[in-house]
Amino acid sequence: MNHILIDRFVQLISRYIGLSFREQDLAGLSKKLSDRINILKLSSPEEYYQLLAKGATQSYSYLEERESDSAGFFRRGKQREMSGAREWKELLALLTTGESYFFRDRGQVWLLKNLILPQIINQQRLMWYDGRIERPGLRLWSAGCSTGEEAYSLAILVRELIPDWEDWQIFILGTDINPEAIAKAKLGTYSDWSFRTISAKQKATYFTVEKGKWKIEEDLRRLVTFRYGNLVEEGFLKASDGIEDIDLILCRNVFVYFTAEAIALALDNFYKALRAGGYLITAHAELHGQKLDNFETLVLPQSVIYQRKATIWGEKNSTKRSPVAPLSPGALSSFNFTEKPPVSQTKAESVFSSKPNASQRSSPSKASFPSLSSPQSGSKISLSAAPIVPSSVVPATSEASKKNREHGINKNRNLADSGTESQGKDRVAPEVSPPLALERSELETNVKTLLDLAKTLFQKKAYPEAVAKAREAIKMHPSYLDAYCLIANIYANLGDYQQAEYYCKEAIKLNYRHLEPYYLLAKISEEKGDVEIAKSYLKRIIYLSPLSINAYLELASIYQKEGDTQRAKKMWLNALEIVRGLPDDLTLENDGEITASQLKVYLNQILASK
């Protein structure tokens, strides 16, 4: 094959998939092209060139869509384009022979595990706590994933960093230009060579031996989506494909094979795919000489990483998800790398628990409740599947706030006189460690005594004194969730919603599965007229505890007020379905006491009238 024809093939291949060829690579390329010409029994290299040129007009995804109906497709006179697209599939398998293995590049893996992923995860949790998103999520993309080891490595890290990962919206995508590599990735079966940097514990935990090879755990395999992807193909990024608002892109040891022009095209695609503040990690020095105006370059000891800028000049931020907070090298010192996320409860614990955890004991609301799995006849159960806010602490209306002031309750002045600080400082959670001299049991007894006293004062409407005692309990035990809940209830009664919301969110940070703060936040939001926010909190309760009857009833009430009878009816039906599974004489607590039988009658009457 002459030099001119080889050069034409090089230009075609580079234009279509971005590959670059050195002078020493041309002889090997010529042999591969000649082999394909002979296999196809074509008359000349020119005929093979024309076949590829026509095939390049159809993406591989188009080929996948049409292969299932190839007969009809051929009848439409597209045989040349179809066979050309198929031939690209064969040629790509020869041209791209990428090697991969699990947890490649230990320095970058350390950054992912200890800095980048924890930052994204923590931000998602905080946004969820604040009601800005309905469900925390994570969107990761391994671009040029080869046979899938890198994408599955991300899935393993996600499993280890997010104990409640099943409650998240997790999207992990692996793309590659080589269809054969994608097919192997989807199988998730690997030889020992892929495990040369993985720990024995991880190998035993996430893989099983199958026919002499190692098979990825099925739950992990389902976490990852693999598909063909040409990083330089025009129109590659489509919202329908889910390649948008990505938190992190890994594209390592890919650009080393690309032309400078192809790298620039891929970087532009990455910028469009990342959400504001999202991260890009490449192999070392792969972007040398590239224009990186759209990215912040962060030079860390382990690696250089790139963070998408929020906007470029004259462009509005088009990403739908909130930006990742900017990360600077100095941020390394501020991260607690040993701190683990909250441990996920089992599904049974998140519904009705017969043994409330520490955060549920001594609640200022309802007491503990029996298990739903085998409720005792005549026993009591809470409609909310967790302590709910009693009627005595429903957020005060503006009229109630006025009445409080008439009785001389100046919340800011009187609370300060009782040992609390001014409003601004009062909102900072104390950081006082418990006295080391106290034994743990003695400490818990003292804290419980203080909180019991605070509850008594609360019931007597001695709000300033109750807050002071609850804050004393927090000073002794900074993570005592019930004290935060009690203070939130007191401020709600006083009509100080800002303080109430603050302490609710502090409680959620301590245990995001504890439902009481969400109920109070929903009531406060509804009282303030923020109905959509109130609904989001109630939906979050249902998400955390699907059998929370009271949340369905509250949502039904809101929808009914809005005139949305269809949605209200759906909520009542959900509540009725739950109640039908309870013994008729089971007592349900909800501001008053009614039995399951009485609630069924009530719900049936409402539904019959709609």
Coordinates of C-alpha atoms in Angstrom, one line a residue, residues 1 71 118 285 323 342 390 517 557 567 570 572 590 607:
M1 CA 0.0 0.0 0.0
A71 CA -33.4 -7.3 6.3
P118 CA -16.2 12.4 49.9
A285 CA 0.7 15.0 31.5
P323 CA -22.4 23.3 41.4
P342 CA -23.9 7.6 58.8
P390 CA -47.5 16.5 69.3
P517 CA -37.1 16.9 62.5
S557 CA -54.4 17.3 53.4
R567 CA -53.2 13.3 44.3
K570 CA -53.7 8.6 46.0
W572 CA -55.4 8.4 51.3
N590 CA -51.8 11.0 66.1
L607 CA -62.5 8.1 49.6

